PDB file of C-alpha atoms in Angstrom:
ATOM      1  CA  MET A  11       9.725   8.030 -18.208  1.00 54.00           C
ATOM      2  CA  ALA A  12       7.505  10.552 -16.270  1.00 89.00           C
ATOM      3  CA  GLU A  13       6.934  10.522 -12.198  1.00 89.00           C
ATOM      4  CA  ARG A  14       3.247   8.892 -12.528  1.00 91.00           C
ATOM      5  CA  SER A  15       4.778   6.070 -14.328  1.00 93.00           C
ATOM      6  CA  LEU A  16       7.736   5.825 -12.144  1.00 95.00           C
ATOM      7  CA  LYS A  17       5.580   5.485  -9.129  1.00 94.00           C
ATOM      8  CA  VAL A  18       3.065   2.726 -10.630  1.00 96.00           C
ATOM      9  CA  ARG A  19       6.194   0.850 -11.438  1.00 97.00           C
ATOM     10  CA  LYS A  20       7.596   0.457  -8.577  1.00 97.00           C
ATOM     11  CA  SER A  21       4.240   0.114  -6.891  1.00 98.00           C
ATOM     12  CA  GLU A  22       4.657  -3.184  -9.186  1.00 98.00           C
ATOM     13  CA  VAL A  23       7.870  -4.218  -8.345  1.00 98.00           C
ATOM     14  CA  LEU A  24       7.306  -3.819  -4.373  1.00 98.00           C
ATOM     15  CA  PHE A  25       4.392  -5.976  -4.621  1.00 98.00           C
ATOM     16  CA  GLU A  26       6.323  -8.795  -6.379  1.00 98.00           C
ATOM     17  CA  GLU A  27       8.745  -8.305  -3.644  1.00 98.00           C
ATOM     18  CA  ALA A  28       5.752  -8.468  -1.159  1.00 98.00           C
ATOM     19  CA  ARG A  29       4.860 -12.059  -2.551  1.00 98.00           C
ATOM     20  CA  LYS A  30       8.055 -13.258  -2.958  1.00 98.00           C
ATOM     21  CA  ASP A  31       9.017 -12.683   0.509  1.00 98.00           C
ATOM     22  CA  LEU A  32       6.120 -14.110   1.815  1.00 98.00           C
ATOM     23  CA  GLU A  33       6.655 -17.340  -0.028  1.00 98.00           C
ATOM     24  CA  MET A  34      10.201 -17.278   1.529  1.00 98.00           C
ATOM     25  CA  GLY A  35       8.461 -16.715   5.007  1.00 98.00           C
ATOM     26  CA  CYS A  36       9.851 -12.923   5.194  1.00 98.00           C
ATOM     27  CA  TYR A  37       6.484 -11.729   6.852  1.00 98.00           C
ATOM     28  CA  ASN A  38       7.762  -8.521   8.089  1.00 98.00           C
ATOM     29  CA  LYS A  39       9.314  -7.409   4.831  1.00 98.00           C
ATOM     30  CA  ALA A  40       6.057  -8.763   2.848  1.00 98.00           C
ATOM     31  CA  VAL A  41       4.093  -6.401   5.308  1.00 98.00           C
ATOM     32  CA  SER A  42       6.264  -3.754   4.826  1.00 98.00           C
ATOM     33  CA  ALA A  43       6.333  -4.143   0.897  1.00 98.00           C
ATOM     34  CA  ALA A  44       2.823  -4.292   0.653  1.00 98.00           C
ATOM     35  CA  TYR A  45       2.007  -1.179   2.439  1.00 98.00           C
ATOM     36  CA  PHE A  46       4.555   0.801   0.338  1.00 98.00           C
ATOM     37  CA  SER A  47       3.450  -0.429  -2.650  1.00 98.00           C
ATOM     38  CA  VAL A  48      -0.100   0.717  -2.025  1.00 98.00           C
ATOM     39  CA  ARG A  49       1.497   4.174  -0.600  1.00 97.00           C
ATOM     40  CA  LEU A  50       3.180   4.166  -3.714  1.00 96.00           C
ATOM     41  CA  MET A  51       0.189   3.921  -6.579  1.00 97.00           C
ATOM     42  CA  ALA A  52      -1.930   6.068  -4.227  1.00 97.00           C
ATOM     43  CA  GLU A  53       0.636   8.857  -4.752  1.00 94.00           C
ATOM     44  CA  ALA A  54       0.418   8.203  -8.528  1.00 95.00           C
ATOM     45  CA  LEU A  55      -3.801   8.202  -8.380  1.00 95.00           C
ATOM     46  CA  ILE A  56      -3.572  11.317  -6.288  1.00 93.00           C
ATOM     47  CA  GLY A  57      -1.454  13.017  -8.731  1.00 86.00           C
ATOM     48  CA  ASP A  58       0.032  16.250  -7.017  1.00 77.00           C
ATOM     49  CA  ILE A  59       0.180  15.467  -3.525  1.00 76.00           C
ATOM     50  CA  ARG A  60       1.905  18.034  -1.017  1.00 75.00           C
ATOM     51  CA  THR A  61       2.302  15.949   1.956  1.00 71.00           C
ATOM     52  CA  THR A  62       4.258  13.234   3.569  1.00 77.00           C
ATOM     53  CA  LYS A  63       1.912  12.265   6.183  1.00 91.00           C
ATOM     54  CA  ASP A  64       0.488   8.852   5.680  1.00 91.00           C
ATOM     55  CA  ASP A  65      -2.640   9.914   7.033  1.00 93.00           C
ATOM     56  CA  LYS A  66      -3.251  12.302   4.450  1.00 94.00           C
ATOM     57  CA  VAL A  67      -2.602  10.678   1.538  1.00 95.00           C
ATOM     58  CA  ALA A  68      -4.929   7.837   2.984  1.00 96.00           C
ATOM     59  CA  ASN A  69      -7.750  10.730   3.516  1.00 95.00           C
ATOM     60  CA  ALA A  70      -7.022  11.675  -0.169  1.00 94.00           C
ATOM     61  CA  LEU A  71      -7.424   8.552  -1.708  1.00 96.00           C
ATOM     62  CA  GLY A  72     -10.559   7.978   0.830  1.00 96.00           C
ATOM     63  CA  ARG A  73     -12.022  10.731  -1.183  1.00 95.00           C
ATOM     64  CA  LEU A  74     -11.552   8.919  -4.062  1.00 95.00           C
ATOM     65  CA  LEU A  75     -12.148   5.322  -3.594  1.00 97.00           C
ATOM     66  CA  GLY A  76     -14.534   5.632  -0.484  1.00 97.00           C
ATOM     67  CA  ARG A  77     -14.267   5.661   3.242  1.00 98.00           C
ATOM     68  CA  ASP A  78     -13.371   1.627   3.154  1.00 98.00           C
ATOM     69  CA  ALA A  79     -10.096   2.440   1.050  1.00 98.00           C
ATOM     70  CA  ARG A  80      -8.774   4.780   3.701  1.00 98.00           C
ATOM     71  CA  GLU A  81      -9.654   2.398   6.304  1.00 98.00           C
ATOM     72  CA  SER A  82      -7.665  -0.404   4.770  1.00 98.00           C
ATOM     73  CA  MET A  83      -4.543   1.816   3.809  1.00 98.00           C
ATOM     74  CA  MET A  84      -4.674   3.301   7.355  1.00 98.00           C
ATOM     75  CA  TRP A  85      -4.885  -0.335   8.495  1.00 98.00           C
ATOM     76  CA  LEU A  86      -1.895  -1.514   6.363  1.00 98.00           C
ATOM     77  CA  PHE A  87       0.263   1.638   7.703  1.00 98.00           C
ATOM     78  CA  GLY A  88      -0.439   0.239  11.297  1.00 98.00           C
ATOM     79  CA  GLU A  89       0.878  -2.996  10.391  1.00 98.00           C
ATOM     80  CA  ARG A  90       3.420  -1.945   8.895  1.00 98.00           C
ATOM     81  CA  LYS A  91       4.698   0.376  11.473  1.00 97.00           C
ATOM     82  CA  ARG A  92       4.584  -3.026  13.941  1.00 97.00           C
ATOM     83  CA  ALA A  93       6.500  -4.823  11.436  1.00 97.00           C
ATOM     84  CA  ASP A  94       9.157  -1.780  10.540  1.00 96.00           C
ATOM     85  CA  HIS A  95       9.465  -0.727  14.109  1.00 96.00           C
ATOM     86  CA  ARG A  96       8.267  -2.550  17.203  1.00 95.00           C
ATOM     87  CA  PRO A  97       9.255  -5.867  18.480  1.00 95.00           C
ATOM     88  CA  TYR A  98       6.324  -7.732  16.896  1.00 95.00           C
ATOM     89  CA  PHE A  99       6.702 -10.707  14.778  1.00 97.00           C
ATOM     90  CA  PHE A 100       4.335 -11.529  11.698  1.00 97.00           C
ATOM     91  CA  ASP A 101       2.908 -15.107  10.678  1.00 98.00           C
ATOM     92  CA  GLU A 102       2.013 -16.109   6.940  1.00 98.00           C
ATOM     93  CA  SER A 103      -1.921 -15.557   7.688  1.00 98.00           C
ATOM     94  CA  THR A 104      -1.309 -11.798   8.715  1.00 97.00           C
ATOM     95  CA  ALA A 105       1.069 -11.369   6.117  1.00 98.00           C
ATOM     96  CA  THR A 106      -0.986 -13.158   3.950  1.00 98.00           C
ATOM     97  CA  LEU A 107      -3.903 -10.889   4.716  1.00 98.00           C
ATOM     98  CA  ALA A 108      -1.791  -7.498   4.317  1.00 98.00           C
ATOM     99  CA  ILE A 109      -0.878  -8.588   0.499  1.00 98.00           C
ATOM    100  CA  GLU A 110      -4.510  -9.647   0.301  1.00 98.00           C
ATOM    101  CA  VAL A 111      -5.665  -5.920   1.193  1.00 98.00           C
ATOM    102  CA  ALA A 112      -2.795  -4.428  -0.570  1.00 98.00           C
ATOM    103  CA  LYS A 113      -3.697  -6.478  -4.137  1.00 98.00           C
ATOM    104  CA  GLU A 114      -7.360  -5.357  -3.881  1.00 98.00           C
ATOM    105  CA  LEU A 115      -6.323  -1.749  -3.349  1.00 98.00           C
ATOM    106  CA  LEU A 116      -3.874  -1.666  -6.082  1.00 98.00           C
ATOM    107  CA  GLU A 117      -6.519  -3.112  -8.339  1.00 98.00           C
ATOM    108  CA  ARG A 118      -9.183  -0.386  -7.944  1.00 97.00           C
ATOM    109  CA  MET A 119      -6.439   2.210  -8.026  1.00 97.00           C
ATOM    110  CA  LYS A 120      -5.682   1.334 -11.302  1.00 96.00           C
ATOM    111  CA  GLY A 121      -9.420   0.571 -12.157  1.00 94.00           C
ATOM    112  CA  LYS A 122      -9.591   4.255 -11.303  1.00 93.00           C
ATOM    113  CA  MET A 123      -6.599   5.495 -13.414  1.00 89.00           C
ATOM    114  CA  LYS A 124      -7.869   4.034 -16.264  1.00 80.00           C
ATOM    115  CA  GLY A 125     -11.268   4.668 -16.166  1.00 60.00           C
ATOM    116  CA  PRO A 126     -13.840   7.829 -17.754  1.00 53.00           C
ATOM    117  CA  PRO A 127     -12.429  11.180 -15.743  1.00 48.00           C
ATOM    118  CA  GLU A 128     -15.019  12.147 -13.326  1.00 46.00           C
TER     119      GLU A 128
END
């Protein structure tokens, strides 16, 4: 399986895990998995990416999908940092919002991958 296909598949698995974590009340894990599902799909869409910096990936995504996509990805990144590295506890409403934002971005990225080349 090509690397792009693996990233798309992993992105889909992480998103499903985020949804399951939300259902189980594991809100911090749900936020983190939602972000990483977006990150991997962005890498798959962008293609030959030469950075591991989240803001650079978000900038590249913004060039493909618009400034709002960049801002949404950076918001998810900030929430992911709070989930994984800060003494902060997410509640259901914020975790749900993170998953909704991730879902919208994932759908847009998948649409761009299937659409005609520009």
